[in-house]
């Protein structure tokens, strides 16, 4: 995370994200699809923008391969999607 040294006066201020524990796919029909990654404590672990749900799922497959356990729909009543996703991931394995 962070800007490359070419944009920070030659100083490398970047640092690695924590490993992703859960992925959250958000389809904003007009604005595309976000694939957000969160670590086991709910900390941000990166994101990518995609033109479609299929493209976002393809990216997840490329990055995580066999470690993906499947996609779950999150009910609209859930207030904190990340907390819910982590709880589901913890309960399933």
PDB file of C-alpha atoms in Angstrom:
ATOM      1  CA  UNK A   1       0.000   0.000   0.000  1.00  0.00           C
ATOM      2  CA  UNK A   2       1.317   3.445  -0.810  1.00  0.00           C
ATOM      3  CA  UNK A   3       2.873   5.423  -3.604  1.00  0.00           C
ATOM      4  CA  UNK A   4       5.893   4.197  -5.540  1.00  0.00           C
ATOM      5  CA  UNK A   5       9.286   5.787  -4.768  1.00  0.00           C
ATOM      6  CA  UNK A   6       9.136   7.751  -8.035  1.00  0.00           C
ATOM      7  CA  UNK A   7       6.321   9.798  -6.511  1.00  0.00           C
ATOM      8  CA  UNK A   8       7.786  10.222  -3.009  1.00  0.00           C
ATOM      9  CA  UNK A   9      11.164  11.739  -3.762  1.00  0.00           C
ATOM     10  CA  UNK A  10      12.864   8.346  -4.081  1.00  0.00           C
ATOM     11  CA  UNK A  11      11.828   7.136  -0.624  1.00  0.00           C
ATOM     12  CA  UNK A  12       9.908   3.848  -0.575  1.00  0.00           C
ATOM     13  CA  UNK A  13       7.077   4.363   1.912  1.00  0.00           C
ATOM     14  CA  UNK A  14       5.007   1.389   0.753  1.00  0.00           C
ATOM     15  CA  UNK A  15       4.061  -1.495   3.030  1.00  0.00           C
ATOM     16  CA  UNK A  16       2.344  -4.814   2.447  1.00  0.00           C
ATOM     17  CA  UNK A  17      -1.284  -5.425   3.284  1.00  0.00           C
ATOM     18  CA  UNK A  18      -2.188  -8.141   5.763  1.00  0.00           C
ATOM     19  CA  UNK A  19      -3.303 -11.388   4.114  1.00  0.00           C
ATOM     20  CA  UNK A  20      -6.938 -11.375   3.070  1.00  0.00           C
ATOM     21  CA  UNK A  21      -9.281 -13.587   5.092  1.00  0.00           C
ATOM     22  CA  UNK A  22     -12.556 -12.572   3.442  1.00  0.00           C
ATOM     23  CA  UNK A  23     -13.598 -11.001   0.158  1.00  0.00           C
ATOM     24  CA  UNK A  24     -16.583  -8.704  -0.232  1.00  0.00           C
ATOM     25  CA  UNK A  25     -17.999  -8.169  -3.696  1.00  0.00           C
ATOM     26  CA  UNK A  26     -20.190  -5.067  -4.073  1.00  0.00           C
ATOM     27  CA  UNK A  27     -22.140  -4.503  -7.290  1.00  0.00           C
ATOM     28  CA  UNK A  28     -22.958  -0.827  -7.770  1.00  0.00           C
ATOM     29  CA  UNK A  29     -24.750  -1.348 -11.069  1.00  0.00           C
ATOM     30  CA  UNK A  30     -23.939   2.130 -12.379  1.00  0.00           C
ATOM     31  CA  UNK A  31     -20.367   2.315 -11.072  1.00  0.00           C
ATOM     32  CA  UNK A  32     -19.102  -1.220 -11.602  1.00  0.00           C
ATOM     33  CA  UNK A  33     -18.123  -3.853  -9.078  1.00  0.00           C
ATOM     34  CA  UNK A  34     -15.691  -3.584  -6.170  1.00  0.00           C
ATOM     35  CA  UNK A  35     -13.823  -6.593  -4.851  1.00  0.00           C
ATOM     36  CA  UNK A  36     -12.667  -5.654  -1.357  1.00  0.00           C
ATOM     37  CA  UNK A  37     -10.313  -7.741   0.760  1.00  0.00           C
ATOM     38  CA  UNK A  38     -10.228  -7.748   4.580  1.00  0.00           C
ATOM     39  CA  UNK A  39      -7.914  -9.483   7.031  1.00  0.00           C
ATOM     40  CA  UNK A  40      -9.122 -11.717   9.862  1.00  0.00           C
ATOM     41  CA  UNK A  41      -9.521  -8.722  12.201  1.00  0.00           C
ATOM     42  CA  UNK A  42     -11.551  -6.714   9.681  1.00  0.00           C
ATOM     43  CA  UNK A  43      -8.651  -4.523   8.557  1.00  0.00           C
ATOM     44  CA  UNK A  44      -8.558  -3.364   4.962  1.00  0.00           C
ATOM     45  CA  UNK A  45      -6.371  -5.608   2.813  1.00  0.00           C
ATOM     46  CA  UNK A  46      -6.840  -4.155  -0.675  1.00  0.00           C
ATOM     47  CA  UNK A  47      -9.421  -3.674  -3.399  1.00  0.00           C
ATOM     48  CA  UNK A  48      -9.902  -3.809  -7.142  1.00  0.00           C
ATOM     49  CA  UNK A  49     -12.580  -2.340  -9.435  1.00  0.00           C
ATOM     50  CA  UNK A  50     -14.223  -4.433 -12.143  1.00  0.00           C
ATOM     51  CA  UNK A  51     -16.754  -3.925 -14.917  1.00  0.00           C
ATOM     52  CA  UNK A  52     -18.857  -6.944 -13.947  1.00  0.00           C
ATOM     53  CA  UNK A  53     -19.469  -9.484 -11.197  1.00  0.00           C
ATOM     54  CA  UNK A  54     -17.986 -12.198 -13.415  1.00  0.00           C
ATOM     55  CA  UNK A  55     -14.795 -10.158 -13.892  1.00  0.00           C
ATOM     56  CA  UNK A  56     -14.504  -9.634 -10.123  1.00  0.00           C
ATOM     57  CA  UNK A  57     -14.989 -13.348  -9.461  1.00  0.00           C
ATOM     58  CA  UNK A  58     -12.383 -14.167 -12.122  1.00  0.00           C
ATOM     59  CA  UNK A  59      -9.922 -11.844 -10.344  1.00  0.00           C
ATOM     60  CA  UNK A  60     -10.641 -13.547  -7.013  1.00  0.00           C
ATOM     61  CA  UNK A  61     -10.089 -16.957  -8.625  1.00  0.00           C
ATOM     62  CA  UNK A  62      -6.802 -15.738 -10.132  1.00  0.00           C
ATOM     63  CA  UNK A  63      -5.562 -14.401  -6.779  1.00  0.00           C
ATOM     64  CA  UNK A  64      -6.861 -17.026  -4.383  1.00  0.00           C
ATOM     65  CA  UNK A  65      -7.492 -20.143  -6.490  1.00  0.00           C
ATOM     66  CA  UNK A  66      -8.390 -23.211  -4.460  1.00  0.00           C
ATOM     67  CA  UNK A  67      -8.528 -21.278  -1.187  1.00  0.00           C
ATOM     68  CA  UNK A  68     -11.874 -19.720  -2.175  1.00  0.00           C
ATOM     69  CA  UNK A  69     -14.697 -21.444  -0.323  1.00  0.00           C
ATOM     70  CA  UNK A  70     -17.607 -20.056  -2.322  1.00  0.00           C
ATOM     71  CA  UNK A  71     -19.715 -16.933  -2.506  1.00  0.00           C
ATOM     72  CA  UNK A  72     -22.546 -16.112  -0.080  1.00  0.00           C
ATOM     73  CA  UNK A  73     -25.246 -13.482  -0.433  1.00  0.00           C
ATOM     74  CA  UNK A  74     -25.308 -11.139   2.546  1.00  0.00           C
ATOM     75  CA  UNK A  75     -28.831 -10.285   3.733  1.00  0.00           C
ATOM     76  CA  UNK A  76     -29.867  -6.634   3.385  1.00  0.00           C
ATOM     77  CA  UNK A  77     -30.568  -6.566   7.130  1.00  0.00           C
ATOM     78  CA  UNK A  78     -26.846  -6.986   7.945  1.00  0.00           C
ATOM     79  CA  UNK A  79     -25.452  -3.691   9.206  1.00  0.00           C
ATOM     80  CA  UNK A  80     -21.712  -4.463   9.060  1.00  0.00           C
ATOM     81  CA  UNK A  81     -20.886  -6.567   6.022  1.00  0.00           C
ATOM     82  CA  UNK A  82     -17.255  -7.115   7.032  1.00  0.00           C
ATOM     83  CA  UNK A  83     -18.069  -8.310  10.563  1.00  0.00           C
ATOM     84  CA  UNK A  84     -20.729 -10.614   9.110  1.00  0.00           C
ATOM     85  CA  UNK A  85     -18.360 -12.017   6.477  1.00  0.00           C
ATOM     86  CA  UNK A  86     -15.614 -12.690   9.051  1.00  0.00           C
ATOM     87  CA  UNK A  87     -18.116 -14.408  11.375  1.00  0.00           C
ATOM     88  CA  UNK A  88     -19.306 -16.612   8.506  1.00  0.00           C
ATOM     89  CA  UNK A  89     -15.752 -17.472   7.487  1.00  0.00           C
ATOM     90  CA  UNK A  90     -14.814 -18.315  11.070  1.00  0.00           C
ATOM     91  CA  UNK A  91     -17.911 -20.486  11.558  1.00  0.00           C
ATOM     92  CA  UNK A  92     -17.317 -22.448   8.347  1.00  0.00           C
ATOM     93  CA  UNK A  93     -13.759 -23.295   8.823  1.00  0.00           C
TER      94      UNK A  93
END
